[in-house]
Coordinates of C-alpha atoms in Angstrom, one line a residue:
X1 CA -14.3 155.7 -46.1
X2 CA -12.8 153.7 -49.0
X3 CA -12.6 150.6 -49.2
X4 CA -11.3 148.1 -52.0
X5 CA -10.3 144.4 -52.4
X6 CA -8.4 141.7 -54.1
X7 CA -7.4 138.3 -54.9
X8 CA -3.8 137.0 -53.9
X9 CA -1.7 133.4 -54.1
X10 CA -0.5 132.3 -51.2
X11 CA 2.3 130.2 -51.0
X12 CA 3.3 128.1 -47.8
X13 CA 6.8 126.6 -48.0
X14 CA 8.5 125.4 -44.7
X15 CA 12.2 126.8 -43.9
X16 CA 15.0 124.7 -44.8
X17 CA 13.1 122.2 -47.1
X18 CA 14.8 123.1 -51.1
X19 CA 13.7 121.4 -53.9
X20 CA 10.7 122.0 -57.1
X21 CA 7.6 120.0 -57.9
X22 CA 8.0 119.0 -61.3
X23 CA 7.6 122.3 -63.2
X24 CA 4.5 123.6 -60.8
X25 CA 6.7 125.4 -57.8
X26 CA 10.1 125.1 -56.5
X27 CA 11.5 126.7 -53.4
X28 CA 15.0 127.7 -52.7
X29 CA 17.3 126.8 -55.3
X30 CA 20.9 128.0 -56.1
X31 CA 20.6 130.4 -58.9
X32 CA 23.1 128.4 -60.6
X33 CA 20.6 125.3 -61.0
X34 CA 18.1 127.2 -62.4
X35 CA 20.2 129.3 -64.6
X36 CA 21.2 125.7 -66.5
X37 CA 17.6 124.7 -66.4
X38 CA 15.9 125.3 -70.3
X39 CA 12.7 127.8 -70.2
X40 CA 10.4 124.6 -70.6
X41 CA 12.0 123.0 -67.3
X42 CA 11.7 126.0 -65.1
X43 CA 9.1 126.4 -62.4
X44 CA 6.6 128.0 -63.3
X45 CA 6.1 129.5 -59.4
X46 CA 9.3 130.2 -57.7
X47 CA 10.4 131.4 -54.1
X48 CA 14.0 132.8 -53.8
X49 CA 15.4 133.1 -50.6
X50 CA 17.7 136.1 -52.2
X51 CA 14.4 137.9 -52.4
X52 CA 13.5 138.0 -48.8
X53 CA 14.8 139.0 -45.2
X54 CA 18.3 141.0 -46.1
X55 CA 19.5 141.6 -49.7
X56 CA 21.9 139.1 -51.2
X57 CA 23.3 135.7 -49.4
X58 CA 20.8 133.8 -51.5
X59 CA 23.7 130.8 -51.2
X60 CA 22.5 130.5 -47.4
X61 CA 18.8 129.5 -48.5
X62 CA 16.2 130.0 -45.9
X63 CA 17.3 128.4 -43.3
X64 CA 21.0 130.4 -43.2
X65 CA 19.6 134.0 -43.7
X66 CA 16.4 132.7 -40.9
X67 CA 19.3 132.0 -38.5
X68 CA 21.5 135.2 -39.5
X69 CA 18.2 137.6 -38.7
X70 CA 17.4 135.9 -35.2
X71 CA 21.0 136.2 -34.2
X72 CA 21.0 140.1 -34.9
X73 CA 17.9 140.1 -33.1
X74 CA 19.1 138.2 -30.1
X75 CA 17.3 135.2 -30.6
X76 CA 18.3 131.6 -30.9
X77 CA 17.1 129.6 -34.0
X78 CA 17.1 126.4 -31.4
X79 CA 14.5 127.9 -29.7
X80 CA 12.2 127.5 -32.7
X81 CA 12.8 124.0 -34.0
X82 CA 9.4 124.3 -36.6
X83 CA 11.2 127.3 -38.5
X84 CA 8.4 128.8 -40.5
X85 CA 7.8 132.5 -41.1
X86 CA 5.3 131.2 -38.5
X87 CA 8.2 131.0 -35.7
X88 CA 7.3 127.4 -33.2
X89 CA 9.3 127.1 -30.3
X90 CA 10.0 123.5 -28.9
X91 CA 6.5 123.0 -27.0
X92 CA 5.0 123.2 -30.4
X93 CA 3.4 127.2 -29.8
X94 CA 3.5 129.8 -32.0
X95 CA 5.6 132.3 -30.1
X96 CA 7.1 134.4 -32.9
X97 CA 6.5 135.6 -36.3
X98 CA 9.0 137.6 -38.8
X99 CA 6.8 140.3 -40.6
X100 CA 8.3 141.3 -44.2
X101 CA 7.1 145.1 -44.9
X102 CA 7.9 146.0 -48.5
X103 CA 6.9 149.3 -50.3
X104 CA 6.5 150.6 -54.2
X105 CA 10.1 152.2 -53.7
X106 CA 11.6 148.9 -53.1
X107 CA 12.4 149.3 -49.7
X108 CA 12.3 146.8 -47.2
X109 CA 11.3 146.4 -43.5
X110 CA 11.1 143.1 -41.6
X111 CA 9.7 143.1 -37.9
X112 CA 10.2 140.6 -35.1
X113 CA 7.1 140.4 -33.0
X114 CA 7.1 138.0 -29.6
X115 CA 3.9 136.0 -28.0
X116 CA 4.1 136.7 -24.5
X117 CA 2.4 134.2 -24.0
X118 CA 3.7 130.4 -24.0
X119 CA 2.8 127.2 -22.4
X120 CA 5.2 128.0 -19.0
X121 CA 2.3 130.9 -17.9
X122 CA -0.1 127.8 -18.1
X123 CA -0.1 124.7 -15.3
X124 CA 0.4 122.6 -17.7
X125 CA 0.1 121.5 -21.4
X126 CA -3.3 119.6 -21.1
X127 CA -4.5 123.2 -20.1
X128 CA -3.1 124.4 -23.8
X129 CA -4.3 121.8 -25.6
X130 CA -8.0 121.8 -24.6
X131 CA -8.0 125.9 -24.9
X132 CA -5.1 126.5 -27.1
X133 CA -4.8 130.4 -28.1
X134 CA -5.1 130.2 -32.1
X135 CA -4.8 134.0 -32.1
X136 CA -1.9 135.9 -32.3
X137 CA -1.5 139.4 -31.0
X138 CA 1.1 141.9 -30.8
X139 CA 1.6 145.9 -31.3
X140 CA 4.2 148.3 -32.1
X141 CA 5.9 151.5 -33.3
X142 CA 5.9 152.3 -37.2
X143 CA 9.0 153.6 -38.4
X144 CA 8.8 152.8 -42.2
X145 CA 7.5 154.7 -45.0
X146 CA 4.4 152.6 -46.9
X147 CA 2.0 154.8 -48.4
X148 CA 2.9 158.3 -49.7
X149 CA -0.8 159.0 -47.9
X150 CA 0.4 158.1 -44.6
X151 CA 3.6 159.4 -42.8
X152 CA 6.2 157.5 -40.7
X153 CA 4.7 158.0 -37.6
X154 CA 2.0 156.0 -36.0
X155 CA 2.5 152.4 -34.7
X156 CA 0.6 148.9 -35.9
X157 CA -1.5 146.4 -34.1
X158 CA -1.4 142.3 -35.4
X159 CA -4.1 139.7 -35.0
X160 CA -2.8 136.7 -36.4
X161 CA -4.6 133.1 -36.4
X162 CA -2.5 130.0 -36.1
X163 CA -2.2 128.4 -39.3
X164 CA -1.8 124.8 -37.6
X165 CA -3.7 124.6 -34.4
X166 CA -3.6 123.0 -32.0
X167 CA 0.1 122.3 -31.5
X168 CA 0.5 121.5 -34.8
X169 CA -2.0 119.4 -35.0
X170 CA -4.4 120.9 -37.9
X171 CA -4.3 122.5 -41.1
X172 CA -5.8 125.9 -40.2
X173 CA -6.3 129.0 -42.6
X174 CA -4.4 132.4 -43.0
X175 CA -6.4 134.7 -41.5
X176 CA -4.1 138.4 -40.3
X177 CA -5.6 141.7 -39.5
X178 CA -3.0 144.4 -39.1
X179 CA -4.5 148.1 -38.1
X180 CA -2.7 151.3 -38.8
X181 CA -2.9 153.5 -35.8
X182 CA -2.0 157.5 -35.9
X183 CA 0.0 158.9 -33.4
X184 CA -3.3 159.9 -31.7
X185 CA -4.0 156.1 -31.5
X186 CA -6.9 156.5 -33.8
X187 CA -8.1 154.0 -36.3
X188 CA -6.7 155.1 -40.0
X189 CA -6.4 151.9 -41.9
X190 CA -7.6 148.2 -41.7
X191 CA -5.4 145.9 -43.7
X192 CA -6.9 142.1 -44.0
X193 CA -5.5 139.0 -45.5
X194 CA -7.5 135.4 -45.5
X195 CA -7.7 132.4 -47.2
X196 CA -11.2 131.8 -49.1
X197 CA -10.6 128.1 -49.9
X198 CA -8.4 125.6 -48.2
X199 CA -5.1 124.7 -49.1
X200 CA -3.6 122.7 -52.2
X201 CA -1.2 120.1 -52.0
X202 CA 1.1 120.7 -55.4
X203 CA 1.3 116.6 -54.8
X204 CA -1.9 116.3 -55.7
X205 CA -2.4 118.5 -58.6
X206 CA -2.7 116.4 -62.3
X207 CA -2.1 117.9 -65.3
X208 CA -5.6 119.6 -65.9
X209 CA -5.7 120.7 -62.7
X210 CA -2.2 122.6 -62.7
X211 CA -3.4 123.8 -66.1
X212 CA -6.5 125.5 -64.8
X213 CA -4.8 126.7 -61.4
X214 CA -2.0 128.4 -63.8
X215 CA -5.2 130.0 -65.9
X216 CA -6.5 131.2 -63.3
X217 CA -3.4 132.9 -61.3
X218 CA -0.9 133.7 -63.9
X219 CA -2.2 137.7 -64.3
X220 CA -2.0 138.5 -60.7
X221 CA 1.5 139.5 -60.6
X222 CA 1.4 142.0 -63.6
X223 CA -1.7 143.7 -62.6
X224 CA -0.2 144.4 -58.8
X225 CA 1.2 147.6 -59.9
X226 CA -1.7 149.3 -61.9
X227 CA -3.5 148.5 -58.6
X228 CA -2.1 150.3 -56.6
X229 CA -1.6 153.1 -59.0
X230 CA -5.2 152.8 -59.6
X231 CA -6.4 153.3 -56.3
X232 CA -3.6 155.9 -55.4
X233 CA -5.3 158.0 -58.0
X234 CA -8.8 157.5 -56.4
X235 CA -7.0 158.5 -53.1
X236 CA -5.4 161.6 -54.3
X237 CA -8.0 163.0 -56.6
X238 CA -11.4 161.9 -55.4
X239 CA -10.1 161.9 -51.7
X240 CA -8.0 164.7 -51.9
X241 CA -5.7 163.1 -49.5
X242 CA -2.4 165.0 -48.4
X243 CA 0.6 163.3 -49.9
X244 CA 3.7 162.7 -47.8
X245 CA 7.2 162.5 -49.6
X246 CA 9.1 159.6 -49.1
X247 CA 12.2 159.6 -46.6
X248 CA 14.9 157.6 -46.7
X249 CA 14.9 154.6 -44.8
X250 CA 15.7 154.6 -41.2
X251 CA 19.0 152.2 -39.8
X252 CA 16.7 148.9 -39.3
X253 CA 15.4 149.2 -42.5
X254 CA 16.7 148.4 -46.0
X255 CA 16.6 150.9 -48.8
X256 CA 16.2 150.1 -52.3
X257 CA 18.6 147.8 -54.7
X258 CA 21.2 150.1 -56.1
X259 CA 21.7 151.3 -59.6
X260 CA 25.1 150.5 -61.9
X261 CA 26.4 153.7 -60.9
X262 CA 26.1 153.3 -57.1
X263 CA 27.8 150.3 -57.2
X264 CA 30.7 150.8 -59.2
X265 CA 30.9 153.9 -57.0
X266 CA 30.4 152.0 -54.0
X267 CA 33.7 149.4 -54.9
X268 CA 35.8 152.8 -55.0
X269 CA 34.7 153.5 -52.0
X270 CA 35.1 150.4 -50.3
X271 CA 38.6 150.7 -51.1
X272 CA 39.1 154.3 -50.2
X273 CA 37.7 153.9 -47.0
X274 CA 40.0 149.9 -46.1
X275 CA 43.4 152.4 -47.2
X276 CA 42.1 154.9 -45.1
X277 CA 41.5 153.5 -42.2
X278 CA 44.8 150.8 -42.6
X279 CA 47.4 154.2 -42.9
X280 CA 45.3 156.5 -39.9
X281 CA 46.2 156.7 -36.5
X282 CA 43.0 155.4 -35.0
X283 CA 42.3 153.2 -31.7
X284 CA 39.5 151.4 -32.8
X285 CA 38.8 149.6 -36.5
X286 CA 36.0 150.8 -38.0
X287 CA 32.9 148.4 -39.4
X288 CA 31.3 149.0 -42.5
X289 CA 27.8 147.9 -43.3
X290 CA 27.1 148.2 -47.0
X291 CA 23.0 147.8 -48.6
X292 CA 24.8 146.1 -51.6
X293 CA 26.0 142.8 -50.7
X294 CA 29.4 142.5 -51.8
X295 CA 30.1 141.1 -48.8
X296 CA 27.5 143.5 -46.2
X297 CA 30.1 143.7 -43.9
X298 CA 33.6 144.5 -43.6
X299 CA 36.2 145.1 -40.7
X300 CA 38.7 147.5 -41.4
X301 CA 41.9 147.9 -38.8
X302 CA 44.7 150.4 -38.9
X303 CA 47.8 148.8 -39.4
X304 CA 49.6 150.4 -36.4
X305 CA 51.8 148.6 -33.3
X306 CA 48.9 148.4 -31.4
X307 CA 46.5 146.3 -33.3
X308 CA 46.3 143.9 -31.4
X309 CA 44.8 146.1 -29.2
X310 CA 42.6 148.2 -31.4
X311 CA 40.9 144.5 -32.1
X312 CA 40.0 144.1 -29.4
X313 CA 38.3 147.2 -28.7
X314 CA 34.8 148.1 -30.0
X315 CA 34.6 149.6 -33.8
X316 CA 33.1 152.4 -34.7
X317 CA 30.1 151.4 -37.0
X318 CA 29.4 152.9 -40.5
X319 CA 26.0 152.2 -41.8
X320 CA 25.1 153.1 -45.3
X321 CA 21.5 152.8 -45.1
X322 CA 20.7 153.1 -48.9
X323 CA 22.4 153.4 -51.9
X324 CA 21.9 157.4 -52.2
X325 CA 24.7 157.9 -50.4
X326 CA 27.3 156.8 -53.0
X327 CA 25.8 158.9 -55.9
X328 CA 25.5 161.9 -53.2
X329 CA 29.1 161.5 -51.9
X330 CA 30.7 160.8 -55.7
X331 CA 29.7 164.5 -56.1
X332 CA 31.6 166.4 -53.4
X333 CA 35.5 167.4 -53.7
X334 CA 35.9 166.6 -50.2
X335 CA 33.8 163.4 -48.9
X336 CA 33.9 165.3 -45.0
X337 CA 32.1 167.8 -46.5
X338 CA 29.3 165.5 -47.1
X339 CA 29.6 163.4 -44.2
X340 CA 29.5 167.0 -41.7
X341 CA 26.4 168.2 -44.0
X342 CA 24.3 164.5 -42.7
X343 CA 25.6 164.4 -39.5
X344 CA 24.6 168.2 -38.8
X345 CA 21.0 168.1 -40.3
X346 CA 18.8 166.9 -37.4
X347 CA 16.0 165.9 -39.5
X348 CA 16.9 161.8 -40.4
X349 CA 14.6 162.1 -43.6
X350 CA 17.2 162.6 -45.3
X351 CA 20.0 160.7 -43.7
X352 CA 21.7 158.2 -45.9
X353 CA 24.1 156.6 -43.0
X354 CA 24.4 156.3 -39.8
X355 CA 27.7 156.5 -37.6
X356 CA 28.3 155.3 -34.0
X357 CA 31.0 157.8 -33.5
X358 CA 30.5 160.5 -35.9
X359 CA 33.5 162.8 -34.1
X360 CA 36.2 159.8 -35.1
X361 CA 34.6 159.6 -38.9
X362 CA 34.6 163.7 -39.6
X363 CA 38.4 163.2 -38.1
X364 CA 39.4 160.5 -40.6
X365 CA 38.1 161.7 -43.5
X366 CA 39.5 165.5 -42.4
X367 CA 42.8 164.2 -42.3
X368 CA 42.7 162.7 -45.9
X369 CA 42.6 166.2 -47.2
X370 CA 46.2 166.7 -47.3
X371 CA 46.7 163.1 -47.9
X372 CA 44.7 163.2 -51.5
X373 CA 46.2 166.7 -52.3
X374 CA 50.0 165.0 -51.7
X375 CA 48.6 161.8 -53.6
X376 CA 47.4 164.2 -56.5
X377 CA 51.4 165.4 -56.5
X378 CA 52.9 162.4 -57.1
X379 CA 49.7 160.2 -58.9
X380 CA 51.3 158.2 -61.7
X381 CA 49.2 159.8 -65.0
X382 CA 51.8 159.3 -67.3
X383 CA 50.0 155.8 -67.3
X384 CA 46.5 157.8 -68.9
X385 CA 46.6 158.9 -72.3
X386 CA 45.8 162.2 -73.8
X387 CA 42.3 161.5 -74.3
X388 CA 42.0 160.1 -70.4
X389 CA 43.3 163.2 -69.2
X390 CA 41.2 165.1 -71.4
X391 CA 38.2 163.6 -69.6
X392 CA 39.8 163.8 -66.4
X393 CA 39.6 167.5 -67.1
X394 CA 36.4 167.6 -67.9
X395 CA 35.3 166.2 -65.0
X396 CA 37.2 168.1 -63.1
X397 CA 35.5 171.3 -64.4
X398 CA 32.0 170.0 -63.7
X399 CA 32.6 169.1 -60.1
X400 CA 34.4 172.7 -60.1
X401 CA 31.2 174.5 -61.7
X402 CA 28.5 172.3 -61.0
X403 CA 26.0 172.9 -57.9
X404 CA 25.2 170.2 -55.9
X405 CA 21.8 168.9 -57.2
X406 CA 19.2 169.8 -54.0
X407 CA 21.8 169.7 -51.6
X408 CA 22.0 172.4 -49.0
X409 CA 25.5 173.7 -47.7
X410 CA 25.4 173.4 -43.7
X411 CA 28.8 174.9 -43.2
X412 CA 29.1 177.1 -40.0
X413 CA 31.8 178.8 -41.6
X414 CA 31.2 180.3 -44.9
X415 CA 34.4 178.9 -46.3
X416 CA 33.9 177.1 -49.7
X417 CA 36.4 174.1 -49.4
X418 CA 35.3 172.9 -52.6
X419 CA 38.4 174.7 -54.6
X420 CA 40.2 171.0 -55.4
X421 CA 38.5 169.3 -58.6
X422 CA 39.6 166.2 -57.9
X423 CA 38.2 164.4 -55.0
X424 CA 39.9 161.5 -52.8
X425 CA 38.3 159.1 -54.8
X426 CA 39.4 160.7 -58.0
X427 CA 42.7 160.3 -56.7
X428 CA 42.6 157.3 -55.2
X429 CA 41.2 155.7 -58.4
X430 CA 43.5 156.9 -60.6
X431 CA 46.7 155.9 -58.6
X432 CA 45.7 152.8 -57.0
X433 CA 42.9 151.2 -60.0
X434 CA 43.6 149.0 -63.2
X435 CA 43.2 151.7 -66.3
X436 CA 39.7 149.7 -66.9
X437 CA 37.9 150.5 -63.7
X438 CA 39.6 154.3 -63.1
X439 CA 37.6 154.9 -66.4
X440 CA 34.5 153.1 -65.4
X441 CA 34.7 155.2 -62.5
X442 CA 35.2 158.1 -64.4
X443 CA 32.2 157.7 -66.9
X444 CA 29.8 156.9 -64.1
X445 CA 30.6 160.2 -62.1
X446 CA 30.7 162.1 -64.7
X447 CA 27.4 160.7 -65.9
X448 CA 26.0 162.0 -62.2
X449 CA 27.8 165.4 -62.7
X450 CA 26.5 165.8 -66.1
X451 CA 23.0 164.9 -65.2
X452 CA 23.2 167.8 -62.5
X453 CA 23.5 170.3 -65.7
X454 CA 21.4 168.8 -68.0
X455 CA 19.0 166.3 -66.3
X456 CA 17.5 167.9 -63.1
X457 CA 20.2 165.8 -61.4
X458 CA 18.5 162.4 -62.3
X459 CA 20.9 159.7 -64.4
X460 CA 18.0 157.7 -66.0
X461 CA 16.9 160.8 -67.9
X462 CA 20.4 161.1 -69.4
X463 CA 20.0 157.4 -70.4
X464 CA 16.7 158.5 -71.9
X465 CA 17.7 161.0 -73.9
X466 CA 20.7 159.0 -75.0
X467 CA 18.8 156.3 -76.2
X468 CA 16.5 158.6 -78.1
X469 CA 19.5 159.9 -80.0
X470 CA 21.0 156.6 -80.5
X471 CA 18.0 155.8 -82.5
X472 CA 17.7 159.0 -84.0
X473 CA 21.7 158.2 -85.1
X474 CA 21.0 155.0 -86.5
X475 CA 17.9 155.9 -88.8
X476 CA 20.1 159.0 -89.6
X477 CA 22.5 156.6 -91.2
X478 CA 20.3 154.0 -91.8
X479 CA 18.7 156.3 -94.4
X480 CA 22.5 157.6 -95.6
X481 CA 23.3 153.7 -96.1
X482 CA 20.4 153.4 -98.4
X483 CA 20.9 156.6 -100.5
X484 CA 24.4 155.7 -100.7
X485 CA 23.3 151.7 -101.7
X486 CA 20.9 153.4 -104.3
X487 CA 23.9 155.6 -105.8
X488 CA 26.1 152.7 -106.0
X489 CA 23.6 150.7 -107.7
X490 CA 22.7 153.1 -110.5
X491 CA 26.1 153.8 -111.4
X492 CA 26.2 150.3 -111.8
X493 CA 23.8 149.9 -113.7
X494 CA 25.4 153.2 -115.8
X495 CA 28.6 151.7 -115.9
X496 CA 26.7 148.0 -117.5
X497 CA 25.2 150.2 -120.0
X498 CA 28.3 151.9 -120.9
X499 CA 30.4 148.6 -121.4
X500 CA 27.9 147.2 -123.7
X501 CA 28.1 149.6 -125.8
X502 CA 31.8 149.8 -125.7
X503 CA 31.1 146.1 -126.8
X504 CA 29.3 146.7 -129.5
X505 CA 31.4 149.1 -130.9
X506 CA 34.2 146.7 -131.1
X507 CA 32.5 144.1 -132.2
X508 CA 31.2 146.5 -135.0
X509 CA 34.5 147.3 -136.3
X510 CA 35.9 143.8 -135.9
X511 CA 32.8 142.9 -138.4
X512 CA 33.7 145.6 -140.7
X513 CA 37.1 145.0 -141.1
X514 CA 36.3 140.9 -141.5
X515 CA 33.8 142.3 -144.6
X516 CA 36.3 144.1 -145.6
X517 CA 39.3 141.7 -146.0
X518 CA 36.6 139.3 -146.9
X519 CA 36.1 142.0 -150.4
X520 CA 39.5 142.0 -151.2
X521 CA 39.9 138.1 -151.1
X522 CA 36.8 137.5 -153.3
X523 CA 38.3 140.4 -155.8

């Protein structure tokens, strides 16, 4: 058994109210506000409501993104006039709570969990009120990856108390339980959070006080991480636990912020896929659902005499679940042969989208073949310069020479369709962006193909190893500047010497020849 715990601030902050406490806590402000704000003005305790529920759409505040996630969940945000994480409905129950799951990976899952129970299963409300249920309870499956000690299966049990029982009526205390079940519904892990003192008012706080509550809480948040890297190691080598790799995230979950790379990729993309689907044949648009917010969502419609029709009709949904795919997909000549390699492996752990119709996609992006090799024919590169096309070479080769970094090839046939260097978004790029971003692209893809020979496919150890010759570089000619400095200063110094005595020389013979005449005149 093992066993550990630790001291957390909690923060209460009721949906929809946006505003700060002096410089003690603020809620929901536009980043633009605090942006202006000097470093002596800011909060020194802030909640962001970009940093909760789905990524991005921080303009909406809590309220906007609370209402977006009960719509996609079915629910009505009328139904819960007290809009807390703690979810009210109008007879003043707690009948609902959103669950945030976050893990070290920066993924994200949030879970909607129902009371059965409300005050319609009781005669009436004097019933509640004299034994009102300050416990809430609800179970269900696990489908996101936490701990690397623990896999995906399993399911989870909540006991929740009330914060504000009854009806509303008191200022309770946090108290949650949630127990991690295996699939054999056995006991595995016990996860408890509480309060140990009652709430503060931020109202009520002088200036001592918010001096000694900031001593005493400002550490937390750095030593969260050596935490739980702490007690992993106590798990892995004392415990000898197994360790499970992580997946990636599953379609109701939200995979990690994306890189630089991923989303300059992902903006080529984005406009591959809208001309794509605008010059096909299709009957239905297709949605795509992006992790980067830029915006999440976009509908995309062929541009053929029955539209009108084809809006109407249900799209076929593309899900990018996390922000693998674009770096994965960047590296492929032929972006069907990636898509066929996902949709074929049965196993989702490593599925980076997720398709409604995955016959209609494979067709789409099949017929783009001849498209981009017609495109390639007539792309305008008399607008890139020698050196562009130099590097559009070189990339070229790499994609044409390079093996895709832990991918396996599920191809039924063992035709290699990876004889073009160029891929769609190669060509797309360079005939249809500015000369600025079909370079950007460029570097960035190249960066991933690169990494493939060089850096165990992983980017950040490229930017490693090209910072450490940057320095390098600069203390290289750091130490040149100074031996040239020193050279330039001694000759100098040299050439000083050199014209003094050049000086005196004339000056000696300008005194000689004044003696001289000076002879002659007294003869």
């Amino acid at each position: 058994m093992h066993s550990f715990t630790y001291s957390y601030l909690l923060v209460g902050i009721p949906v929809g109210w946006r505003g700060a406490f002096g410089s003690f806590l603020s809620a929901d402000l536009p980043a633009e506000e605090v942006s202006q704000q000097s470093v002596f003005k800011r909060s020194w305790f802030s909640v962001s409501a970009g940093d909760h529920l789905e990524r991005g759409d921080e303009d909406l505040g809590f309220r906007g993104k609370l209402e977006a996630y009960l719509r996609s969940q079915g629910e009505d945000i009328q139904d819960y006039p007290f809009s807390f994480w703690y979810l009210y409905n109008d007879c003043k129950e707690l009948q609902a709570m959103i669950l945030e799951v976050n893990n070290t990976f920066d993924e994200r899952r949030m879970y909607f969990l129902k009371d059965t129970f409300t005050s319609t299963d009781s005669d009436d409300n004097w019933t509640l009120v004299q034994n009102p249920r300050s416990r809430f309870r609800q179970a269900w499956s696990k489908d996101f990856h936490v701990s690397p000690f623990n896999s995906r299966k399993g399911s989870y049990a909540l006991s929740a108390q009330d914060p504000y029982p009854p009806l509303l009526g008191a200022t309770g205390k946090i108290d949650n339980t949630i127990t991690l079940n295996s699939s054999k519904a056995h006991a595995k892990l016990i996860a408890r959070v509480f309060s140990t003192e009652p709430g503060i008012d931020p109202t009520t706080l002088g200036f001592w006080r918010k001096i000694r509550f900031i001593a005493s809480w400002w550490w937390v948040g750095f030593v969260t991480f050596p935490r739980i890297v702490r007690e992993a190691a106590k798990l892995s080598f004392r415990r000898k636990l197994h360790v499970w790799f992580r997946p990636e995230v599953l379609k109701n979950s939200i995979g990690r912020h994306a890189t630089n790379e991923e989303i300059i990729i992902q903006r080529t993309f984005r406009s591959y896929l809208r001309s794509l689907v605008e010059s096909s044949n299709l009957e239905r648009p297709v949605k795509y659902i992006s992790p980067i917010p830029s915006p999440t969502e976009e509908l995309f419609s062929p541009t053929s005499p029955s539209s009108t029709e084809t809006l109407q009709s249900t799209p076929i949904e593309l899900k990018v679940t996390t922000p693998l795919f674009y770096a994965r997909i960047a590296r492929y000549s032929h972006l069907s042969e990636y898509l066929s390699n996902e949709l074929l492996n049965d196993d989702e752990k490593d599925r980076t989208f997720h398709v409604s119709d995955p016959k209609s996609l494979l067709q789409l992006f099949e017929e783009s073949r001849p498209m981009a090799q017609s495109v390639s024919a007539i792309s305008p590169v008399s607008k890139f310069s020698i050196h562009d096309r130099m590097l559009w070479r070189f990339q070229r080769w790499l994609r044409n020479h390079v093996r895709q970094s832990g991918r396996q090839q599920h191809q039924p046939d063992q035709v290699d369709i990876r004889h073009f260097g160029l891929s769609q978004f190669d060509h797309h790029a360079r005939r249809y962006d500015s000369l600025e971003q079909a370079a950007l692209y460029r570097q960035v893809v190249t960066k991933l193909l690169l990494s493939d020979v060089i850096a165990f496919g992983h980017p950040e150890i490229l930017d490693g190893v090209g910072y450490i010759i940057r320095v390098i570089l600069n203390y290289m000619f750091a130490g040149a500047l100074r031996v040239v400095c020193e050279y330039i200063l001694t000759s100098a110094r040299m050439d000083g010497w050199l014209c003094c005595l050049v000086g005196l020389e004339k000056w000696s013979r300008y005194i000689s020849l004044w003696e001289s005449q000076l002879q002659e005149h007294v003869s």
